[in-house]
Amino acid sequence: METVVADTCALVSLAIPKADTDYETAVDPDPLQYLLTGPEVLVPLQVERELHEMAGDDDIHAAAATNVLAASDHYTRVDPLDRAETPENLPDHGLDEGETAGIVLANAIDADGLLTDEFRSLARVHALLEDATLVTTPRLLRDYARNGHLRTDQARTLIETITPHRSWGSNAYVQAVRATL
C-alpha cells in the first residue's frame, strides 16, 4: 500500500505498545513507527481532533494518543471536506466523525487502504469504501509478519500487548486473525 487513511482507533491501537510500560519499543518493534515510515499516511482533521480529546484523559489511551500526536510530522493532516469531490458536510453513516471522515477521504483520493479498528461496523465500513482496502490493526500486524517486516512471534506479542487495552480479548475477528499467524 502506498497511501493509507488512518482513523483514531487504529492509530491509538498501534501506539499502545509504546505507551505500555511492560513493552519496550527501544528493543521490540514499534508498530506505529512501522506505519508512519512506510506508506504515505493521511489523517483527517476530525481524527486529529479526536486524538487531542483523547490525549486529555489520564490513561493508556491518552498516552497512546499523545504518542500519535507527537509523531504528527510523519503523517499528513487533511480536511476531507475541503475537496471538490467531497460533500460539504460529513454524511451520516452511523459511525463516529473520525471514521466517517476517513471513509470520505479514502474514497475521494482513491487511497490504497483505510486503517480502522471499528470492529462493530466492519461490514458497514467495507460497504462504504469504493476502492480502498479495509485494513485493521491485527491484519496490518499479520501482514507485517507475512511480508518479513516482523517475525510471527513479534506480531503475536504485539497483538497480545494491545489486546487488554483495546478490549480485544473476546473479539472473534481479532482472534481469527491471530490464529492465522
PDB file of C-alpha atoms in Angstrom:
ATOM      1  CA  MET A   1       0.000   0.000   0.000  1.00  0.00           C
ATOM      2  CA  GLU A   2       1.284   3.405  -0.937  1.00  0.00           C
ATOM      3  CA  THR A   3      -1.444   5.638   0.517  1.00  0.00           C
ATOM      4  CA  VAL A   4      -3.323   4.873   3.732  1.00  0.00           C
ATOM      5  CA  VAL A   5      -6.005   6.873   5.511  1.00  0.00           C
ATOM      6  CA  ALA A   6      -5.999   6.137   9.245  1.00  0.00           C
ATOM      7  CA  ASP A   7      -8.715   6.607  11.845  1.00  0.00           C
ATOM      8  CA  THR A   8      -8.418   7.294  15.556  1.00  0.00           C
ATOM      9  CA  CYS A   9      -8.934   3.789  16.937  1.00  0.00           C
ATOM     10  CA  ALA A  10      -6.329   2.205  14.666  1.00  0.00           C
ATOM     11  CA  LEU A  11      -3.719   4.883  15.365  1.00  0.00           C
ATOM     12  CA  VAL A  12      -4.277   4.543  19.110  1.00  0.00           C
ATOM     13  CA  SER A  13      -4.071   0.741  18.878  1.00  0.00           C
ATOM     14  CA  LEU A  14      -0.740   0.990  17.051  1.00  0.00           C
ATOM     15  CA  ALA A  15       0.561   3.434  19.679  1.00  0.00           C
ATOM     16  CA  ILE A  16      -0.444   1.273  22.681  1.00  0.00           C
ATOM     17  CA  PRO A  17       2.827  -0.729  22.802  1.00  0.00           C
ATOM     18  CA  LYS A  18       4.911   2.425  23.230  1.00  0.00           C
ATOM     19  CA  ALA A  19       2.514   3.591  25.966  1.00  0.00           C
ATOM     20  CA  ASP A  20       2.575   0.209  27.749  1.00  0.00           C
ATOM     21  CA  THR A  21       5.290   0.178  30.420  1.00  0.00           C
ATOM     22  CA  ASP A  22       5.663  -3.607  30.058  1.00  0.00           C
ATOM     23  CA  TYR A  23       6.600  -3.340  26.376  1.00  0.00           C
ATOM     24  CA  GLU A  24       9.989  -1.972  25.322  1.00  0.00           C
ATOM     25  CA  THR A  25       9.844  -0.274  21.914  1.00  0.00           C
ATOM     26  CA  ALA A  26      13.542   0.568  22.169  1.00  0.00           C
ATOM     27  CA  VAL A  27      14.186  -3.170  21.702  1.00  0.00           C
ATOM     28  CA  ASP A  28      10.923  -4.587  20.325  1.00  0.00           C
ATOM     29  CA  PRO A  29       9.074  -3.362  17.207  1.00  0.00           C
ATOM     30  CA  ASP A  30       7.064  -0.149  17.368  1.00  0.00           C
ATOM     31  CA  PRO A  31       4.074  -0.711  15.054  1.00  0.00           C
ATOM     32  CA  LEU A  32       3.162   2.984  14.881  1.00  0.00           C
ATOM     33  CA  GLN A  33       6.670   3.764  13.677  1.00  0.00           C
ATOM     34  CA  TYR A  34       6.405   0.990  11.077  1.00  0.00           C
ATOM     35  CA  LEU A  35       3.212   2.502   9.713  1.00  0.00           C
ATOM     36  CA  LEU A  36       4.460   6.085   9.705  1.00  0.00           C
ATOM     37  CA  THR A  37       7.731   5.225   7.951  1.00  0.00           C
ATOM     38  CA  GLY A  38       6.115   3.092   5.259  1.00  0.00           C
ATOM     39  CA  PRO A  39       3.216   4.322   3.134  1.00  0.00           C
ATOM     40  CA  GLU A  40       2.010   7.899   2.939  1.00  0.00           C
ATOM     41  CA  VAL A  41      -0.368   8.184   5.888  1.00  0.00           C
ATOM     42  CA  LEU A  42      -3.221  10.665   5.722  1.00  0.00           C
ATOM     43  CA  VAL A  43      -5.150  11.618   8.850  1.00  0.00           C
ATOM     44  CA  PRO A  44      -8.440  13.513   8.587  1.00  0.00           C
ATOM     45  CA  LEU A  45      -8.620  16.653  10.732  1.00  0.00           C
ATOM     46  CA  GLN A  46     -11.594  15.082  12.532  1.00  0.00           C
ATOM     47  CA  VAL A  47      -9.351  12.180  13.605  1.00  0.00           C
ATOM     48  CA  GLU A  48      -6.684  14.545  14.863  1.00  0.00           C
ATOM     49  CA  ARG A  49      -9.365  16.365  16.909  1.00  0.00           C
ATOM     50  CA  GLU A  50     -10.419  13.034  18.436  1.00  0.00           C
ATOM     51  CA  LEU A  51      -6.766  12.308  19.275  1.00  0.00           C
ATOM     52  CA  HIS A  52      -6.450  15.684  21.044  1.00  0.00           C
ATOM     53  CA  GLU A  53      -9.624  14.977  23.039  1.00  0.00           C
ATOM     54  CA  MET A  54      -8.405  11.509  23.979  1.00  0.00           C
ATOM     55  CA  ALA A  55      -4.964  12.846  24.966  1.00  0.00           C
ATOM     56  CA  GLY A  56      -6.652  14.971  27.639  1.00  0.00           C
ATOM     57  CA  ASP A  57      -7.577  11.877  29.658  1.00  0.00           C
ATOM     58  CA  ASP A  58      -5.330  10.116  32.160  1.00  0.00           C
ATOM     59  CA  ASP A  59      -4.965   6.533  30.969  1.00  0.00           C
ATOM     60  CA  ILE A  60      -3.030   4.408  28.490  1.00  0.00           C
ATOM     61  CA  HIS A  61      -5.295   5.555  25.644  1.00  0.00           C
ATOM     62  CA  ALA A  62      -4.348   9.158  26.419  1.00  0.00           C
ATOM     63  CA  ALA A  63      -0.669   8.227  26.410  1.00  0.00           C
ATOM     64  CA  ALA A  64      -1.123   6.415  23.094  1.00  0.00           C
ATOM     65  CA  ALA A  65      -2.996   9.384  21.569  1.00  0.00           C
ATOM     66  CA  THR A  66      -0.198  11.673  22.782  1.00  0.00           C
ATOM     67  CA  ASN A  67       2.343   9.389  21.087  1.00  0.00           C
ATOM     68  CA  VAL A  68       0.429   9.624  17.801  1.00  0.00           C
ATOM     69  CA  LEU A  69       0.234  13.409  18.048  1.00  0.00           C
ATOM     70  CA  ALA A  70       3.963  13.570  18.825  1.00  0.00           C
ATOM     71  CA  ALA A  71       4.582  11.783  15.517  1.00  0.00           C
ATOM     72  CA  SER A  72       2.480  14.267  13.513  1.00  0.00           C
ATOM     73  CA  ASP A  73       5.454  15.233  11.331  1.00  0.00           C
ATOM     74  CA  HIS A  74       5.192  11.748   9.833  1.00  0.00           C
ATOM     75  CA  TYR A  75       1.601  11.932   8.607  1.00  0.00           C
ATOM     76  CA  THR A  76      -0.360  14.421   6.552  1.00  0.00           C
ATOM     77  CA  ARG A  77      -3.407  16.157   8.039  1.00  0.00           C
ATOM     78  CA  VAL A  78      -6.223  16.539   5.536  1.00  0.00           C
ATOM     79  CA  ASP A  79      -9.662  18.106   5.698  1.00  0.00           C
ATOM     80  CA  PRO A  80     -11.738  15.634   3.683  1.00  0.00           C
ATOM     81  CA  LEU A  81     -14.470  18.253   3.212  1.00  0.00           C
ATOM     82  CA  ASP A  82     -12.066  20.711   1.600  1.00  0.00           C
ATOM     83  CA  ARG A  83     -12.105  18.886  -1.725  1.00  0.00           C
ATOM     84  CA  ALA A  84     -14.218  19.428  -4.826  1.00  0.00           C
ATOM     85  CA  GLU A  85     -15.234  15.761  -4.964  1.00  0.00           C
ATOM     86  CA  THR A  86     -16.496  15.514  -1.373  1.00  0.00           C
ATOM     87  CA  PRO A  87     -19.738  16.711   0.237  1.00  0.00           C
ATOM     88  CA  GLU A  88     -19.912  19.957   2.188  1.00  0.00           C
ATOM     89  CA  ASN A  89     -20.712  18.032   5.370  1.00  0.00           C
ATOM     90  CA  LEU A  90     -19.928  14.544   6.550  1.00  0.00           C
ATOM     91  CA  PRO A  91     -22.701  12.093   5.691  1.00  0.00           C
ATOM     92  CA  ASP A  92     -24.486  10.190   8.447  1.00  0.00           C
ATOM     93  CA  HIS A  93     -23.221   6.636   8.136  1.00  0.00           C
ATOM     94  CA  GLY A  94     -23.985   5.726  11.749  1.00  0.00           C
ATOM     95  CA  LEU A  95     -20.279   5.909  12.590  1.00  0.00           C
ATOM     96  CA  ASP A  96     -18.334   8.468  14.557  1.00  0.00           C
ATOM     97  CA  GLU A  97     -16.992  11.585  12.885  1.00  0.00           C
ATOM     98  CA  GLY A  98     -13.418  10.320  12.527  1.00  0.00           C
ATOM     99  CA  GLU A  99     -14.420   7.040  10.909  1.00  0.00           C
ATOM    100  CA  THR A 100     -16.821   8.768   8.540  1.00  0.00           C
ATOM    101  CA  ALA A 101     -14.172  11.355   7.638  1.00  0.00           C
ATOM    102  CA  GLY A 102     -11.719   8.541   6.955  1.00  0.00           C
ATOM    103  CA  ILE A 103     -14.146   6.832   4.578  1.00  0.00           C
ATOM    104  CA  VAL A 104     -14.931  10.092   2.763  1.00  0.00           C
ATOM    105  CA  LEU A 105     -11.215  10.894   2.392  1.00  0.00           C
ATOM    106  CA  ALA A 106     -10.225   7.365   1.333  1.00  0.00           C
ATOM    107  CA  ASN A 107     -12.896   7.404  -1.370  1.00  0.00           C
ATOM    108  CA  ALA A 108     -12.040  10.930  -2.545  1.00  0.00           C
ATOM    109  CA  ILE A 109      -8.327  10.284  -3.040  1.00  0.00           C
ATOM    110  CA  ASP A 110      -8.564   6.648  -4.149  1.00  0.00           C
ATOM    111  CA  ALA A 111      -6.435   5.592  -1.184  1.00  0.00           C
ATOM    112  CA  ASP A 112      -4.971   2.109  -1.233  1.00  0.00           C
ATOM    113  CA  GLY A 113      -6.229   1.419   2.272  1.00  0.00           C
ATOM    114  CA  LEU A 114      -8.347   2.602   5.170  1.00  0.00           C
ATOM    115  CA  LEU A 115      -6.884   1.632   8.532  1.00  0.00           C
ATOM    116  CA  THR A 116      -9.655   1.291  11.120  1.00  0.00           C
ATOM    117  CA  ASP A 117     -10.416  -0.762  14.208  1.00  0.00           C
ATOM    118  CA  GLU A 118     -14.178  -0.206  14.060  1.00  0.00           C
ATOM    119  CA  PHE A 119     -14.871  -3.915  14.592  1.00  0.00           C
ATOM    120  CA  ARG A 120     -18.567  -3.486  15.401  1.00  0.00           C
ATOM    121  CA  SER A 121     -19.227  -1.987  11.976  1.00  0.00           C
ATOM    122  CA  LEU A 122     -16.654  -3.614   9.685  1.00  0.00           C
ATOM    123  CA  ALA A 123     -19.314  -4.707   7.191  1.00  0.00           C
ATOM    124  CA  ARG A 124     -20.723  -1.169   7.004  1.00  0.00           C
ATOM    125  CA  VAL A 125     -17.267   0.377   6.603  1.00  0.00           C
ATOM    126  CA  HIS A 126     -16.393  -2.175   3.929  1.00  0.00           C
ATOM    127  CA  ALA A 127     -19.627  -1.436   2.047  1.00  0.00           C
ATOM    128  CA  LEU A 128     -18.988   2.323   2.126  1.00  0.00           C
ATOM    129  CA  LEU A 129     -15.458   2.051   0.725  1.00  0.00           C
ATOM    130  CA  GLU A 130     -15.268   2.351  -3.031  1.00  0.00           C
ATOM    131  CA  ASP A 131     -11.766   1.119  -3.882  1.00  0.00           C
ATOM    132  CA  ALA A 132      -9.665   1.243  -0.718  1.00  0.00           C
ATOM    133  CA  THR A 133      -8.829  -1.975   1.090  1.00  0.00           C
ATOM    134  CA  LEU A 134     -10.188  -2.197   4.625  1.00  0.00           C
ATOM    135  CA  VAL A 135      -7.270  -2.858   6.991  1.00  0.00           C
ATOM    136  CA  THR A 136      -7.436  -3.377  10.742  1.00  0.00           C
ATOM    137  CA  THR A 137      -4.559  -3.252  13.204  1.00  0.00           C
ATOM    138  CA  PRO A 138      -4.479  -7.043  13.742  1.00  0.00           C
ATOM    139  CA  ARG A 139      -4.496  -7.617   9.985  1.00  0.00           C
ATOM    140  CA  LEU A 140      -1.761  -4.997   9.477  1.00  0.00           C
ATOM    141  CA  LEU A 141       0.414  -6.734  12.081  1.00  0.00           C
ATOM    142  CA  ARG A 142      -0.234 -10.117  10.451  1.00  0.00           C
ATOM    143  CA  ASP A 143       0.666  -8.650   7.051  1.00  0.00           C
ATOM    144  CA  TYR A 144       3.882  -7.197   8.506  1.00  0.00           C
ATOM    145  CA  ALA A 145       4.768 -10.727   9.664  1.00  0.00           C
ATOM    146  CA  ARG A 146       3.888 -12.270   6.305  1.00  0.00           C
ATOM    147  CA  ASN A 147       5.945  -9.658   4.438  1.00  0.00           C
ATOM    148  CA  GLY A 148       9.006 -10.094   6.652  1.00  0.00           C
ATOM    149  CA  HIS A 149       8.812  -6.739   8.470  1.00  0.00           C
ATOM    150  CA  LEU A 150       8.097  -8.598  11.724  1.00  0.00           C
ATOM    151  CA  ARG A 151       8.651 -12.121  12.895  1.00  0.00           C
ATOM    152  CA  THR A 152       5.466 -14.088  13.570  1.00  0.00           C
ATOM    153  CA  ASP A 153       6.199 -14.177  17.301  1.00  0.00           C
ATOM    154  CA  GLN A 154       6.635 -10.390  17.315  1.00  0.00           C
ATOM    155  CA  ALA A 155       3.257  -9.887  15.614  1.00  0.00           C
ATOM    156  CA  ARG A 156       1.634 -12.217  18.170  1.00  0.00           C
ATOM    157  CA  THR A 157       3.306 -10.342  21.036  1.00  0.00           C
ATOM    158  CA  LEU A 158       2.076  -7.024  19.666  1.00  0.00           C
ATOM    159  CA  ILE A 159      -1.494  -8.307  19.405  1.00  0.00           C
ATOM    160  CA  GLU A 160      -1.229  -9.714  22.947  1.00  0.00           C
ATOM    161  CA  THR A 161       0.139  -6.380  24.209  1.00  0.00           C
ATOM    162  CA  ILE A 162      -2.644  -4.353  22.574  1.00  0.00           C
ATOM    163  CA  THR A 163      -5.494  -6.787  23.387  1.00  0.00           C
ATOM    164  CA  PRO A 164      -6.181  -5.960  27.063  1.00  0.00           C
ATOM    165  CA  HIS A 165      -6.048  -2.217  26.461  1.00  0.00           C
ATOM    166  CA  ARG A 166      -8.393  -2.282  23.468  1.00  0.00           C
ATOM    167  CA  SER A 167     -10.815  -4.957  24.764  1.00  0.00           C
ATOM    168  CA  TRP A 168      -9.890  -7.397  22.020  1.00  0.00           C
ATOM    169  CA  GLY A 169      -9.878 -10.469  24.292  1.00  0.00           C
ATOM    170  CA  SER A 170     -13.285 -11.759  23.265  1.00  0.00           C
ATOM    171  CA  ASN A 171     -13.294 -10.218  19.791  1.00  0.00           C
ATOM    172  CA  ALA A 172     -13.826 -13.066  17.303  1.00  0.00           C
ATOM    173  CA  TYR A 173     -12.325 -11.064  14.425  1.00  0.00           C
ATOM    174  CA  VAL A 174      -9.097 -10.359  16.316  1.00  0.00           C
ATOM    175  CA  GLN A 175      -8.839 -13.974  17.456  1.00  0.00           C
ATOM    176  CA  ALA A 176      -9.392 -15.231  13.889  1.00  0.00           C
ATOM    177  CA  VAL A 177      -6.613 -13.000  12.540  1.00  0.00           C
ATOM    178  CA  ARG A 178      -4.294 -14.032  15.384  1.00  0.00           C
ATOM    179  CA  ALA A 179      -4.965 -17.697  14.611  1.00  0.00           C
ATOM    180  CA  THR A 180      -3.621 -17.166  11.080  1.00  0.00           C
ATOM    181  CA  LEU A 181      -0.198 -16.159  12.392  1.00  0.00           C
TER     182      LEU A 181
END
